[in-house]
mmCIF file of C-alpha atoms in Angstrom:
data_model
loop_
_atom_site.group_PDB
_atom_site.id
_atom_site.type_symbol
_atom_site.label_atom_id
_atom_site.label_comp_id
_atom_site.label_asym_id
_atom_site.label_seq_id
_atom_site.Cartn_x
_atom_site.Cartn_y
_atom_site.Cartn_z
ATOM 1 C CA GLY A 1261 12.400 8.176 14.330
ATOM 2 C CA ALA A 1262 9.353 6.063 15.100
ATOM 3 C CA GLY A 1263 7.329 4.804 12.197
ATOM 4 C CA VAL A 1264 3.660 3.965 11.946
ATOM 5 C CA SER A 1265 2.623 1.506 14.607
ATOM 6 C CA GLN A 1266 -0.450 -0.707 14.732
ATOM 7 C CA SER A 1267 -1.992 -2.802 17.451
ATOM 8 C CA PRO A 1268 -2.749 -5.537 17.966
ATOM 9 C CA ARG A 1269 -0.458 -7.246 15.454
ATOM 10 C CA TYR A 1270 -2.673 -10.346 15.448
ATOM 11 C CA LYS A 1271 -6.327 -10.724 16.317
ATOM 12 C CA VAL A 1272 -8.471 -13.824 16.326
ATOM 13 C CA ALA A 1273 -12.194 -13.200 16.571
ATOM 14 C CA LYS A 1274 -15.228 -15.424 16.581
ATOM 15 C CA ARG A 1275 -17.776 -14.686 13.896
ATOM 16 C CA GLY A 1276 -20.144 -12.025 15.157
ATOM 17 C CA GLN A 1277 -17.682 -10.371 17.521
ATOM 18 C CA ASP A 1278 -16.762 -6.706 17.285
ATOM 19 C CA VAL A 1279 -13.084 -5.774 16.868
ATOM 20 C CA ALA A 1280 -11.134 -2.517 17.111
ATOM 21 C CA LEU A 1281 -7.822 -1.984 15.363
ATOM 22 C CA ARG A 1282 -5.558 0.891 16.335
ATOM 23 C CA CYS A 1283 -3.153 2.952 14.270
ATOM 24 C CA ASP A 1284 -0.562 5.415 15.586
ATOM 25 C CA PRO A 1285 0.717 7.489 12.652
ATOM 26 C CA ILE A 1286 4.058 9.192 12.429
ATOM 27 C CA SER A 1287 3.948 12.309 14.603
ATOM 28 C CA GLY A 1288 2.818 15.372 12.669
ATOM 29 C CA HIS A 1289 1.466 13.474 9.687
ATOM 30 C CA VAL A 1290 -1.688 15.088 8.391
ATOM 31 C CA SER A 1291 -3.078 12.275 6.285
ATOM 32 C CA LEU A 1292 -4.000 8.784 7.438
ATOM 33 C CA PHE A 1293 -5.193 5.873 5.318
ATOM 34 C CA TRP A 1294 -6.571 2.404 5.991
ATOM 35 C CA TYR A 1295 -6.152 -0.462 3.528
ATOM 36 C CA GLN A 1296 -7.282 -4.078 3.529
ATOM 37 C CA GLN A 1297 -5.006 -6.790 2.134
ATOM 38 C CA ALA A 1298 -6.562 -10.175 1.525
ATOM 39 C CA LEU A 1299 -4.318 -13.213 1.298
ATOM 40 C CA GLY A 1300 -2.316 -13.188 -1.929
ATOM 41 C CA GLN A 1301 -3.687 -9.829 -3.050
ATOM 42 C CA GLY A 1302 -2.522 -6.242 -3.144
ATOM 43 C CA PRO A 1303 -3.814 -3.817 -0.528
ATOM 44 C CA GLU A 1304 -7.139 -2.133 -1.264
ATOM 45 C CA PHE A 1305 -8.149 1.316 -0.061
ATOM 46 C CA LEU A 1306 -10.723 1.558 2.712
ATOM 47 C CA THR A 1307 -10.790 5.127 3.990
ATOM 48 C CA TYR A 1308 -8.822 8.383 4.282
ATOM 49 C CA PHE A 1309 -8.526 11.107 6.917
ATOM 50 C CA GLN A 1310 -7.062 14.561 6.656
ATOM 51 C CA ASN A 1311 -6.482 15.536 10.274
ATOM 52 C CA GLU A 1312 -9.736 14.562 12.008
ATOM 53 C CA ALA A 1313 -11.908 14.828 8.910
ATOM 54 C CA GLN A 1314 -12.823 11.623 7.101
ATOM 55 C CA LEU A 1315 -12.701 12.775 3.486
ATOM 56 C CA ASP A 1316 -13.166 9.494 1.682
ATOM 57 C CA LYS A 1317 -14.774 6.303 2.941
ATOM 58 C CA SER A 1318 -15.687 4.904 -0.430
ATOM 59 C CA GLY A 1319 -13.674 1.722 0.110
ATOM 60 C CA LEU A 1320 -15.388 0.555 3.284
ATOM 61 C CA PRO A 1321 -17.047 -2.726 2.238
ATOM 62 C CA SER A 1322 -20.158 -2.427 4.396
ATOM 63 C CA ASP A 1323 -21.755 -0.412 7.177
ATOM 64 C CA ARG A 1324 -20.175 -2.836 9.639
ATOM 65 C CA PHE A 1325 -16.899 -1.011 9.075
ATOM 66 C CA PHE A 1326 -16.353 2.281 10.855
ATOM 67 C CA ALA A 1327 -13.231 4.414 11.260
ATOM 68 C CA GLU A 1328 -12.487 7.449 13.370
ATOM 69 C CA ARG A 1329 -9.645 9.839 14.118
ATOM 70 C CA PRO A 1330 -11.174 12.190 16.687
ATOM 71 C CA GLU A 1331 -8.108 14.288 17.536
ATOM 72 C CA GLY A 1332 -6.355 14.096 14.209
ATOM 73 C CA SER A 1333 -3.706 11.664 15.422
ATOM 74 C CA VAL A 1334 -4.504 8.084 16.492
ATOM 75 C CA SER A 1335 -7.110 6.279 14.406
ATOM 76 C CA THR A 1336 -9.292 3.286 15.141
ATOM 77 C CA LEU A 1337 -10.886 0.977 12.596
ATOM 78 C CA LYS A 1338 -13.857 -0.845 14.052
ATOM 79 C CA ILE A 1339 -15.535 -3.853 12.511
ATOM 80 C CA GLN A 1340 -18.875 -4.871 13.942
ATOM 81 C CA ARG A 1341 -20.344 -8.386 13.776
ATOM 82 C CA THR A 1342 -17.242 -9.777 12.078
ATOM 83 C CA GLN A 1343 -17.671 -12.247 9.222
ATOM 84 C CA GLN A 1344 -15.199 -14.771 7.847
ATOM 85 C CA GLU A 1345 -14.706 -12.657 4.729
ATOM 86 C CA ASP A 1346 -13.296 -9.904 6.958
ATOM 87 C CA SER A 1347 -10.184 -12.036 7.545
ATOM 88 C CA ALA A 1348 -7.290 -10.039 6.112
ATOM 89 C CA VAL A 1349 -4.351 -7.852 7.031
ATOM 90 C CA TYR A 1350 -5.417 -4.300 7.809
ATOM 91 C CA LEU A 1351 -2.758 -1.745 6.968
ATOM 92 C CA CYS A 1352 -2.503 1.820 8.137
ATOM 93 C CA ALA A 1353 -0.426 4.468 6.369
ATOM 94 C CA SER A 1354 0.304 8.119 7.046
ATOM 95 C CA SER A 1355 1.765 10.987 5.063
ATOM 96 C CA LEU A 1356 3.107 14.378 6.030
ATOM 97 C CA ALA A 1357 1.309 16.428 3.411
ATOM 98 C CA VAL A 1358 -1.876 16.351 1.401
ATOM 99 C CA ARG A 1359 -0.206 16.873 -1.933
ATOM 100 C CA GLY A 1360 3.181 17.350 -3.469
ATOM 101 C CA PRO A 1361 6.319 15.285 -2.898
ATOM 102 C CA LEU A 1362 5.667 15.015 0.834
ATOM 103 C CA LYS A 1363 2.474 13.039 0.310
ATOM 104 C CA THR A 1364 4.403 9.752 0.218
ATOM 105 C CA GLN A 1365 2.602 7.209 2.379
ATOM 106 C CA TYR A 1366 4.477 5.252 5.043
ATOM 107 C CA PHE A 1367 2.943 1.979 6.126
ATOM 108 C CA GLY A 1368 2.656 0.272 9.467
ATOM 109 C CA PRO A 1369 3.258 -3.472 9.944
ATOM 110 C CA GLY A 1370 -0.447 -4.263 9.772
ATOM 111 C CA THR A 1371 -2.927 -6.125 11.934
ATOM 112 C CA ARG A 1372 -3.655 -9.667 10.820
ATOM 113 C CA LEU A 1373 -7.317 -10.441 11.567
ATOM 114 C CA LEU A 1374 -8.599 -14.003 11.501
ATOM 115 C CA VAL A 1375 -12.319 -14.547 11.928
ATOM 116 C CA LEU A 1376 -13.312 -18.083 12.847
ATOM 117 C CA ALA B 1278 -10.284 5.997 -12.594
ATOM 118 C CA GLN B 1279 -6.773 4.832 -11.892
ATOM 119 C CA SER B 1280 -5.396 1.296 -12.173
ATOM 120 C CA VAL B 1281 -2.175 -0.634 -12.545
ATOM 121 C CA THR B 1282 -1.464 -3.952 -14.213
ATOM 122 C CA GLN B 1283 1.516 -6.000 -13.141
ATOM 123 C CA LEU B 1284 2.222 -8.228 -16.070
ATOM 124 C CA ASP B 1285 3.908 -11.062 -14.186
ATOM 125 C CA SER B 1286 2.625 -12.642 -10.999
ATOM 126 C CA HIS B 1287 5.916 -14.465 -10.438
ATOM 127 C CA VAL B 1288 9.457 -13.788 -11.652
ATOM 128 C CA SER B 1289 12.479 -16.002 -10.977
ATOM 129 C CA VAL B 1290 16.055 -14.894 -11.671
ATOM 130 C CA SER B 1291 19.468 -16.201 -10.736
ATOM 131 C CA GLU B 1292 21.545 -14.321 -8.217
ATOM 132 C CA GLY B 1293 23.718 -11.750 -9.978
ATOM 133 C CA THR B 1294 21.514 -11.465 -13.081
ATOM 134 C CA PRO B 1295 19.274 -8.509 -13.991
ATOM 135 C CA VAL B 1296 15.762 -8.072 -12.631
ATOM 136 C CA LEU B 1297 12.818 -6.710 -14.635
ATOM 137 C CA LEU B 1298 9.366 -6.352 -13.087
ATOM 138 C CA ARG B 1299 6.784 -4.955 -15.478
ATOM 139 C CA CYS B 1300 3.994 -2.507 -14.713
ATOM 140 C CA ASN B 1301 1.485 -0.624 -16.875
ATOM 141 C CA TYR B 1302 -0.775 2.070 -15.475
ATOM 142 C CA SER B 1303 -3.962 3.886 -16.319
ATOM 143 C CA SER B 1304 -4.745 7.298 -14.901
ATOM 144 C CA SER B 1305 -7.015 10.179 -15.756
ATOM 145 C CA TYR B 1306 -4.615 12.772 -14.406
ATOM 146 C CA SER B 1307 -0.875 13.253 -14.212
ATOM 147 C CA PRO B 1308 -0.092 10.270 -12.022
ATOM 148 C CA SER B 1309 2.276 9.654 -9.177
ATOM 149 C CA LEU B 1310 3.751 6.176 -9.427
ATOM 150 C CA PHE B 1311 5.446 4.084 -6.779
ATOM 151 C CA TRP B 1312 7.044 0.723 -6.241
ATOM 152 C CA TYR B 1313 6.672 -0.826 -2.793
ATOM 153 C CA VAL B 1314 8.306 -4.030 -1.545
ATOM 154 C CA GLN B 1315 6.859 -6.398 1.035
ATOM 155 C CA HIS B 1316 9.072 -8.978 2.688
ATOM 156 C CA PRO B 1317 7.365 -11.902 4.437
ATOM 157 C CA ASN B 1318 5.687 -10.835 7.673
ATOM 158 C CA LYS B 1319 6.998 -7.299 7.289
ATOM 159 C CA GLY B 1320 5.393 -4.004 6.366
ATOM 160 C CA LEU B 1321 5.354 -2.337 2.983
ATOM 161 C CA GLN B 1322 8.520 -0.390 2.253
ATOM 162 C CA LEU B 1323 8.789 2.334 -0.365
ATOM 163 C CA LEU B 1324 11.411 1.494 -3.021
ATOM 164 C CA LEU B 1325 11.028 4.549 -5.232
ATOM 165 C CA LYS B 1326 8.529 7.101 -6.528
ATOM 166 C CA TYR B 1327 7.852 9.144 -9.636
ATOM 167 C CA THR B 1328 6.130 12.496 -9.158
ATOM 168 C CA SER B 1329 6.561 14.294 -12.516
ATOM 169 C CA ALA B 1330 10.214 15.190 -12.121
ATOM 170 C CA ALA B 1331 12.925 13.098 -13.824
ATOM 171 C CA THR B 1332 11.534 10.140 -15.763
ATOM 172 C CA LEU B 1333 14.319 7.819 -14.589
ATOM 173 C CA VAL B 1334 13.903 7.327 -10.885
ATOM 174 C CA LYS B 1335 16.509 5.770 -8.632
ATOM 175 C CA GLY B 1336 15.471 4.045 -5.437
ATOM 176 C CA ILE B 1337 16.927 2.118 -2.578
ATOM 177 C CA ASN B 1338 18.968 -1.097 -2.834
ATOM 178 C CA GLY B 1339 20.009 -0.431 -6.426
ATOM 179 C CA PHE B 1340 16.524 -0.457 -7.930
ATOM 180 C CA GLU B 1341 15.377 2.031 -10.535
ATOM 181 C CA ALA B 1342 12.335 2.595 -12.712
ATOM 182 C CA GLU B 1343 11.626 4.565 -15.865
ATOM 183 C CA PHE B 1344 8.378 6.429 -16.460
ATOM 184 C CA LYS B 1345 7.337 6.148 -20.125
ATOM 185 C CA LYS B 1346 4.195 8.141 -20.781
ATOM 186 C CA SER B 1347 3.868 6.978 -24.404
ATOM 187 C CA GLU B 1348 3.817 3.369 -23.261
ATOM 188 C CA THR B 1349 2.007 4.034 -19.932
ATOM 189 C CA SER B 1350 4.671 1.921 -18.290
ATOM 190 C CA PHE B 1351 6.730 2.113 -15.116
ATOM 191 C CA HIS B 1352 8.931 -0.989 -15.115
ATOM 192 C CA LEU B 1353 11.239 -1.753 -12.186
ATOM 193 C CA THR B 1354 14.797 -2.895 -12.859
ATOM 194 C CA LYS B 1355 17.965 -3.847 -11.020
ATOM 195 C CA PRO B 1356 21.245 -4.720 -12.735
ATOM 196 C CA SER B 1357 22.225 -7.560 -10.407
ATOM 197 C CA ALA B 1358 19.874 -9.523 -8.158
ATOM 198 C CA HIS B 1359 20.763 -10.328 -4.573
ATOM 199 C CA MET B 1360 19.287 -13.054 -2.412
ATOM 200 C CA SER B 1361 17.833 -10.406 -0.094
ATOM 201 C CA ASP B 1362 15.708 -9.066 -2.996
ATOM 202 C CA ALA B 1363 13.351 -12.037 -2.735
ATOM 203 C CA ALA B 1364 9.981 -10.505 -1.817
ATOM 204 C CA GLU B 1365 6.613 -9.338 -3.151
ATOM 205 C CA TYR B 1366 6.715 -6.145 -5.221
ATOM 206 C CA PHE B 1367 3.766 -3.842 -5.788
ATOM 207 C CA CYS B 1368 3.380 -1.203 -8.468
ATOM 208 C CA VAL B 1369 1.153 1.593 -7.199
ATOM 209 C CA VAL B 1370 -0.556 4.633 -8.749
ATOM 210 C CA SER B 1371 -2.032 7.772 -7.239
ATOM 211 C CA ASP B 1372 -3.909 10.319 -9.308
ATOM 212 C CA GLY B 1373 -1.724 13.444 -9.278
ATOM 213 C CA ASP B 1374 -2.023 16.333 -6.912
ATOM 214 C CA PHE B 1375 -5.618 17.186 -7.719
ATOM 215 C CA GLY B 1376 -7.173 13.760 -7.747
ATOM 216 C CA ASN B 1377 -7.687 11.044 -5.167
ATOM 217 C CA GLU B 1378 -5.002 10.771 -2.525
ATOM 218 C CA LYS B 1379 -5.602 7.061 -2.181
ATOM 219 C CA LEU B 1380 -3.159 4.532 -3.587
ATOM 220 C CA THR B 1381 -4.259 1.873 -6.053
ATOM 221 C CA PHE B 1382 -2.093 -1.247 -5.903
ATOM 222 C CA GLY B 1383 -1.363 -3.835 -8.529
ATOM 223 C CA THR B 1384 -1.805 -7.494 -7.714
ATOM 224 C CA GLY B 1385 1.895 -7.911 -6.970
ATOM 225 C CA THR B 1386 4.868 -9.758 -8.439
ATOM 226 C CA ARG B 1387 6.618 -12.356 -6.358
ATOM 227 C CA LEU B 1388 10.358 -12.251 -7.016
ATOM 228 C CA THR B 1389 12.330 -15.430 -6.386
ATOM 229 C CA ILE B 1390 16.136 -15.427 -6.465
ATOM 230 C CA ILE B 1391 17.833 -18.665 -7.460
ATOM 231 C CA PRO B 1392 21.211 -19.222 -5.739
#
């Protein structure tokens, strides 16, 4: 079946521009996560949704970062007034259940953001 | 708070020889532990997971890992390396069923296979 998809795969933005990154989770998956992976580093947690509710946004680095999942399916990560330090790969993951063995997270291919 | 430490940033082995990638974890609760692999320009793929069942966990492509609570370790092994195993490997922890759902990644181990 279809996995997690993300678009665009690559995005080049000028410093100060706003960007929107989209994530389509696996159909029926309750939980959705966003992670940021800087070059040469492991992914770091940004935010977590259970259905449409954003339950944890403790990893968002500043108030320029905003995420939503209005209908409990597709999610959008928005970065306002992009800065060079925002350059990274943004990964989306989804899981079928909140807890238990079905909470395994499945990752999309990521969106590589380059801010010039 | 949960964390993982991957003890080697880079491991090189010859094709056909054993692979050992080391990971130590710290968790306040009964943890779930994972190994993910990331091939160049590809997404993260789950290799295996430990969720409080058997301590020896078998994964895909011949990999396995053993959960040792006394040593707080979750090392990844494979008896015989293949060229296609060359990739970045991440040890990952999640705080049990009643803690944070988020994953905490290690800094990664780059595995190189020598022909």
